[in-house]
Short mmCIF file of C-alpha atoms in Angstrom, two decimals:
data_model
loop_
_atom_site.label_atom_id
_atom_site.label_comp_id
_atom_site.label_asym_id
_atom_site.label_seq_id
_atom_site.Cartn_x
_atom_site.Cartn_y
_atom_site.Cartn_z
CA MET A 1 11.22 80.24 2.40
CA LYS A 2 12.39 80.14 -1.23
CA ARG A 3 15.95 80.82 -0.16
CA ARG A 4 15.77 77.98 2.41
CA MET A 5 14.58 75.48 -0.28
CA GLU A 6 17.42 76.52 -2.56
CA GLU A 7 19.91 75.96 0.23
CA ASP A 8 18.43 72.51 0.92
CA ASN A 9 18.94 71.59 -2.75
CA THR A 10 22.54 72.69 -2.71
CA VAL A 11 25.50 70.36 -2.45
CA ASP A 12 28.96 71.78 -1.79
CA GLY A 13 27.57 75.32 -2.17
CA GLU A 14 26.28 74.73 -5.75
CA LYS A 15 22.65 74.69 -6.75
CA GLY A 16 21.25 71.83 -8.86
CA GLU A 17 20.22 68.14 -8.45
CA ILE A 18 20.75 66.35 -5.21
CA VAL A 19 23.71 64.00 -5.57
CA THR A 20 25.34 61.51 -3.29
CA HIS A 21 28.90 60.89 -2.32
CA ASP A 22 28.36 57.08 -2.55
CA ASN A 23 29.94 56.32 -5.91
CA ASN A 24 28.80 52.60 -5.63
CA LEU A 25 25.08 53.39 -5.62
CA LEU A 26 23.53 52.26 -8.95
CA GLU A 27 20.69 53.85 -10.80
CA PRO A 28 17.34 52.20 -9.82
CA LEU A 29 16.90 50.21 -13.06
CA ASP A 30 20.55 49.13 -13.00
CA GLN A 31 20.17 47.96 -9.42
CA LEU A 32 17.04 46.04 -10.34
CA ALA A 33 18.78 44.31 -13.21
CA LYS A 34 21.76 43.50 -10.95
CA GLU A 35 19.50 41.96 -8.26
CA ARG A 36 17.73 39.85 -10.88
CA GLU A 37 21.03 38.54 -12.21
CA GLU A 38 22.18 37.62 -8.68
CA VAL A 39 18.94 35.75 -8.00
CA ALA A 40 19.17 33.97 -11.37
CA GLU A 41 22.72 32.91 -10.54
CA LEU A 42 21.53 31.65 -7.14
CA VAL A 43 18.83 29.56 -8.81
CA LYS A 44 21.35 28.26 -11.36
CA LYS A 45 23.55 26.94 -8.54
CA ALA A 46 20.64 25.19 -6.82
CA LYS A 47 21.20 21.46 -6.47
CA VAL A 48 18.25 19.38 -7.59
CA GLY A 49 18.08 15.59 -7.16
CA GLY A 50 17.59 14.58 -10.81
CA GLY A 51 20.99 15.71 -12.06
CA TYR A 52 19.99 15.76 -15.74
CA ASN A 53 22.82 17.01 -17.97
CA HIS A 54 20.85 18.65 -20.75
CA VAL A 55 19.08 21.86 -19.60
CA ASN A 56 16.48 23.59 -21.70
CA TYR A 57 16.06 27.31 -20.92
CA ASP A 58 13.14 27.91 -23.27
CA ILE A 59 10.52 29.48 -20.93
CA GLU A 60 7.50 28.68 -23.07
CA GLN A 61 8.44 25.04 -23.53
CA ASN A 62 9.26 24.61 -19.88
CA ILE A 63 5.89 26.01 -18.84
CA ARG A 64 4.12 23.49 -21.11
CA GLU A 65 6.16 20.58 -19.77
CA ILE A 66 5.74 21.60 -16.11
CA ARG A 67 1.98 21.79 -16.61
CA ALA A 68 1.99 18.23 -17.96
CA ILE A 69 4.19 16.89 -15.16
CA LEU A 70 2.09 18.57 -12.47
CA LYS A 71 -1.08 17.04 -13.94
CA MET A 72 0.43 13.55 -14.06
CA ASN A 73 1.85 13.81 -10.57
CA ALA A 74 -1.57 14.89 -9.21
CA GLU A 75 -3.25 11.92 -10.89
CA ILE A 76 -0.78 9.43 -9.42
CA LEU A 77 -0.98 10.96 -5.94
CA ASP A 78 -4.80 10.94 -6.11
CA ARG A 79 -4.73 7.21 -6.89
CA CYS A 80 -2.30 6.38 -4.04
CA VAL A 81 -3.48 8.66 -1.21
CA LYS A 82 -6.21 6.30 -0.07
CA PHE A 83 -3.52 3.67 0.63
CA MET A 84 -1.50 5.97 2.91
CA LYS A 85 -1.28 4.80 6.48
CA THR A 86 0.65 7.79 7.85
CA GLU A 87 0.62 11.46 6.92
CA GLY A 88 3.26 12.40 4.40
CA GLY A 89 6.72 13.68 5.33
CA GLY A 90 10.26 12.39 4.88
CA THR A 91 9.00 8.80 5.08
CA THR A 92 5.45 7.70 4.32
CA TYR A 93 3.94 4.28 4.96
CA PHE A 94 1.51 2.74 2.44
CA CYS A 95 -0.70 -0.35 2.70
CA ARG A 96 -1.85 -2.63 -0.10
CA ILE A 97 -4.07 -5.71 -0.44
CA MET A 98 -2.85 -8.33 -2.82
CA TYR A 99 -3.77 -11.86 -3.93
CA GLU A 100 -0.47 -13.70 -4.03
CA VAL A 101 -1.35 -17.40 -3.79
CA VAL A 102 -4.12 -19.66 -5.05
CA THR A 103 -4.86 -22.69 -2.86
CA THR A 104 -6.77 -25.86 -3.60
CA ARG A 105 -8.32 -27.77 -0.71
CA ALA A 106 -10.33 -30.92 -0.36
CA ARG A 107 -13.86 -30.82 1.07
CA SER A 108 -16.39 -33.52 1.68
CA ASN A 109 -18.36 -32.41 -1.41
CA GLY A 110 -15.37 -31.97 -3.69
CA THR A 111 -12.49 -29.51 -4.18
CA GLN A 112 -12.44 -25.76 -3.51
CA ILE A 113 -10.05 -23.36 -5.23
CA ILE A 114 -9.58 -20.23 -3.09
CA THR A 115 -7.26 -17.28 -2.62
CA HIS A 116 -6.49 -15.31 0.54
CA PRO A 117 -6.05 -11.49 0.31
CA LYS A 118 -2.88 -10.33 2.03
CA ARG A 119 -2.51 -6.88 3.55
CA THR A 120 1.09 -5.61 3.71
CA ASP A 121 2.85 -2.31 4.54
CA ASN A 122 5.79 -0.62 2.92
CA SER A 123 7.61 2.67 3.48
CA PHE A 124 8.72 5.15 0.81
CA ASN A 125 10.97 8.16 0.82
CA THR A 126 8.65 11.09 0.08
CA GLU A 127 11.01 13.89 0.99
CA PRO A 128 10.89 15.37 -2.56
CA LEU A 129 7.15 15.99 -2.01
CA SER A 130 7.63 17.79 1.26
CA LYS A 131 10.84 19.80 0.74
CA LEU A 132 12.18 22.22 -1.87
CA PRO A 133 15.80 21.86 -3.04
CA GLN A 134 18.26 24.14 -1.26
CA GLY A 135 18.53 27.31 -3.34
CA LEU A 136 14.93 27.32 -4.57
CA GLU A 137 13.49 27.58 -1.06
CA ASP A 138 15.49 30.78 -0.56
CA ILE A 139 13.71 32.71 -3.32
CA ILE A 140 10.09 31.50 -3.26
CA LEU A 141 7.61 30.89 -0.49
CA SER A 142 6.09 27.43 -0.40
CA SER A 143 2.66 26.48 0.92
CA LYS A 144 1.31 23.10 1.98
CA MET A 145 -1.39 21.06 0.28
CA THR A 146 -4.85 20.73 1.79
CA GLY A 147 -6.76 17.50 2.29
CA ASP A 148 -6.60 14.35 4.36
CA LYS A 149 -3.02 13.11 4.88
CA LEU A 150 -1.57 15.69 2.49
CA SER A 151 -0.77 18.57 4.83
CA SER A 152 2.94 17.70 4.94
CA PHE A 153 3.34 17.86 1.17
CA ILE A 154 4.18 21.05 -0.74
CA ASP A 155 1.64 22.53 -3.12
CA PHE A 156 3.87 22.61 -6.22
CA ASP A 157 1.05 23.83 -8.44
CA ALA A 158 0.83 26.96 -6.30
CA ILE A 159 4.61 27.38 -6.43
CA PHE A 160 4.59 27.12 -10.24
CA LYS A 161 1.82 29.75 -10.60
CA ARG A 162 3.53 32.02 -8.12
CA SER A 163 6.84 31.79 -9.97
CA LEU A 164 5.33 33.19 -13.18
CA ILE A 165 5.51 36.69 -11.73
CA PHE A 166 9.31 36.43 -11.85
CA HIS A 167 11.20 38.50 -14.38
CA GLU A 168 12.33 36.46 -17.37
CA THR A 169 15.98 36.71 -16.21
CA VAL A 170 15.04 34.69 -13.09
CA LEU A 171 12.30 32.58 -14.66
CA GLU A 172 14.67 31.33 -17.31
CA GLN A 173 16.80 29.71 -14.60
CA PHE A 174 14.01 28.79 -12.17
CA LEU A 175 11.72 26.77 -14.44
CA PRO A 176 14.33 24.12 -15.43
CA LYS A 177 15.19 23.57 -11.74
CA LEU A 178 11.53 23.31 -10.81
CA LYS A 179 10.88 20.91 -13.69
CA GLU A 180 13.82 18.74 -12.68
CA HIS A 181 12.52 18.53 -9.11
CA LEU A 182 9.01 17.69 -10.29
CA MET A 183 10.47 14.86 -12.38
CA SER A 184 12.20 13.44 -9.27
CA ILE A 185 8.77 13.58 -7.58
CA GLN A 186 7.29 11.68 -10.48
CA VAL A 187 9.91 8.93 -10.02
CA CYS A 188 9.01 8.75 -6.32
CA LEU A 189 5.29 8.58 -7.00
CA GLY A 190 5.83 6.04 -9.75
CA ALA A 191 7.50 3.65 -7.36
CA ILE A 192 4.60 3.99 -4.93
CA ASP A 193 2.01 3.54 -7.66
CA SER A 194 3.77 0.42 -8.93
CA TRP A 195 3.81 -1.21 -5.50
CA VAL A 196 0.39 -0.11 -4.29
CA ILE A 197 -1.71 -0.49 -7.49
CA GLN A 198 0.09 -1.91 -10.52
CA GLU A 199 1.61 -5.04 -8.94
CA PRO A 200 -1.66 -6.16 -7.21
CA GLN A 201 -3.63 -5.39 -10.37
CA LYS A 202 -1.60 -7.83 -12.42
CA ASN A 203 -2.69 -10.74 -10.25
CA ILE A 204 -6.26 -9.46 -10.04
CA THR A 205 -6.47 -9.27 -13.84
CA PHE A 206 -5.06 -12.82 -14.16
CA LEU A 207 -7.55 -14.24 -11.65
CA GLU A 208 -10.52 -12.42 -13.21
CA GLU A 209 -9.63 -13.66 -16.68
CA THR A 210 -8.87 -17.23 -15.49
CA PHE A 211 -11.97 -17.72 -13.35
CA GLN A 212 -14.33 -15.35 -15.17
CA MET A 213 -15.34 -13.48 -12.02
CA LYS A 214 -14.96 -10.15 -10.27
CA MET A 215 -12.34 -10.14 -7.51
CA GLU A 216 -13.29 -8.53 -4.22
CA ILE A 217 -11.05 -6.02 -2.46
CA PRO A 218 -11.81 -6.15 1.29
CA ASP A 219 -12.35 -2.87 3.15
CA ASN A 220 -9.75 -1.68 5.60
CA ASN A 221 -11.90 -2.75 8.57
CA VAL A 222 -11.94 -6.42 7.45
CA THR A 223 -9.54 -8.60 9.43
CA LEU A 224 -7.21 -10.54 7.16
CA GLY A 225 -5.05 -13.41 8.27
CA ARG A 226 -5.98 -16.11 10.76
CA ASP A 227 -8.46 -14.96 13.38
CA TYR A 228 -11.12 -16.32 15.74
CA CYS A 229 -14.24 -16.43 13.62
CA VAL A 230 -17.30 -14.47 14.81
CA CYS A 231 -19.37 -15.12 11.67
CA ILE A 232 -23.05 -15.63 12.51
CA ARG A 233 -23.40 -17.87 9.44
CA HIS A 234 -20.65 -20.20 8.30
CA ASP A 235 -20.17 -23.11 5.94
CA PRO A 236 -20.66 -26.20 8.22
CA ASN A 237 -18.03 -28.06 6.16
CA GLU A 238 -15.37 -25.40 6.82
CA ILE A 239 -12.26 -26.77 8.52
CA CYS A 240 -10.83 -25.04 11.59
CA LEU A 241 -7.29 -23.82 10.99
CA LYS A 242 -6.55 -24.33 14.72
CA CYS A 243 -7.76 -27.87 15.45
CA GLY A 244 -8.52 -29.30 11.99
CA ASN A 245 -12.12 -30.27 12.84
CA TRP A 246 -15.26 -29.23 10.97
CA TYR A 247 -17.09 -26.05 11.90
CA GLY A 248 -20.17 -28.10 12.86
CA GLY A 249 -18.08 -30.06 15.38
CA HIS A 250 -17.44 -26.99 17.53
CA THR A 251 -19.47 -25.93 20.56
CA THR A 252 -21.20 -22.53 20.50
CA VAL A 253 -19.88 -20.15 23.18
CA GLY A 254 -21.29 -16.63 22.73
CA GLN A 255 -20.19 -15.37 19.34
CA HIS A 256 -17.45 -18.00 19.04
CA ARG A 257 -17.31 -21.72 18.43
CA ARG A 258 -15.06 -23.55 20.90
CA CYS A 259 -12.78 -26.28 19.53
CA PRO A 260 -13.39 -29.83 20.73
CA HIS A 261 -11.57 -31.03 23.87
CA PRO A 262 -8.66 -31.06 24.66
CA THR A 263 -7.85 -27.95 22.53
CA ASN A 264 -8.64 -24.87 24.57
CA SER A 265 -9.24 -22.54 21.62
CA TYR A 266 -11.93 -21.33 19.24
CA PHE A 267 -12.80 -21.97 15.63
CA THR A 268 -10.20 -20.20 13.53
CA CYS A 269 -10.56 -19.18 9.89
CA GLU A 270 -9.01 -16.84 7.36
CA HIS A 271 -10.79 -14.47 5.03
CA TYR A 272 -10.75 -15.90 1.53
CA GLN A 273 -12.46 -15.64 -1.84
CA LEU A 274 -13.86 -18.79 -3.44
CA LEU A 275 -12.73 -18.98 -7.07
CA LYS A 276 -14.10 -22.36 -8.10
CA GLN A 277 -15.73 -25.42 -6.58
CA CYS A 278 -15.94 -28.77 -8.26
CA THR A 279 -16.93 -32.33 -7.45
CA SER A 280 -13.81 -33.95 -8.83
CA LYS A 281 -12.68 -37.19 -7.27
CA GLY A 282 -9.51 -37.40 -5.22
CA LYS A 283 -7.87 -35.14 -2.67
CA HIS A 284 -6.30 -32.07 -4.26
CA GLU A 285 -4.36 -29.87 -1.85
CA THR A 286 -1.66 -27.60 -3.33
CA THR A 287 -0.73 -23.97 -3.77
CA PHE A 288 0.19 -21.79 -6.77
CA ASP A 289 2.41 -18.67 -6.43
CA LEU A 290 0.94 -16.06 -8.77
CA SER A 291 4.17 -14.11 -8.89
CA LYS A 292 5.80 -16.84 -10.98
CA GLU A 293 4.86 -17.45 -14.57
CA ASN A 294 5.49 -21.20 -14.38
CA GLU A 295 3.14 -21.40 -11.37
CA ARG A 296 0.42 -19.70 -13.35
CA THR A 297 0.91 -22.20 -16.12
CA ARG A 298 0.71 -25.05 -13.61
CA LEU A 299 -2.55 -23.63 -12.25
CA ASN A 300 -4.07 -23.54 -15.76
CA LYS A 301 -3.04 -27.15 -16.34
CA PHE A 302 -4.61 -28.12 -13.03
CA LEU A 303 -7.88 -26.42 -13.96
CA ALA A 304 -7.88 -28.27 -17.27
CA PHE A 305 -7.23 -31.55 -15.38
CA ILE A 306 -10.15 -31.19 -12.90
CA ALA A 307 -12.43 -30.11 -15.75
CA ILE A 308 -11.88 -33.53 -17.35
CA ASP A 309 -11.90 -35.47 -14.06
#
């Protein structure tokens, strides 16, 4: 048995260590270093959307900055997710409610100043949230987020934590690329946040400060725009947007009020919020576009006028 083992450990008839005839085979640690360098080079060549010229390879600083970016991105996404109409992917649709115009209208008992909430949709390119840049996706496994409407988005916090097991040779190249991609996501989320929340909030703040009242944001199940009214209780002086007659001049038919003959329709109204009602003399009917600064100034002058009237 001993002789057999000695023969098995013999190469070319000489006893000693087992050797190989493959001169290209590296020592284990050398091979490990070589593989790391190749992966690092692959990451370095990865194309990320931001295209920033200056690259910082300081691992510690990049970790701190990535943590901050991830936190901010999560906060913005959390604010915007309730406005999503479709589940995320390459293109995601969002909905917002905005007060765009203030209207004054004459009534039998004076003048009403009202505003109609408008519900609009818009689409945004959210591909950065749902896809890793080519090159990064080849070296790390991505997982999806959990939660309503988020299952198409990548969990970048999990990717970041998973990447920390990389050797410094790879991590040094990987973190700047990940940070750059997260910054492109922040730009994407910033555009959504601006449209969905920031722009409507400007008008809401103006109205609340001007009329000293809290603005209402209708729920998603509230019908906005002109619609057949099914309100059980209604202002009898309200004017029908279909026929122009008073609410009290309509005939009750089930839940609706039928317009006077010959109009074959029903009382039509539009959801609005009453901002101010006054008993000023005269017939004031005009509109003010809140997106224009000169129109806001005109509205303030009008309010000052009816306060004196």
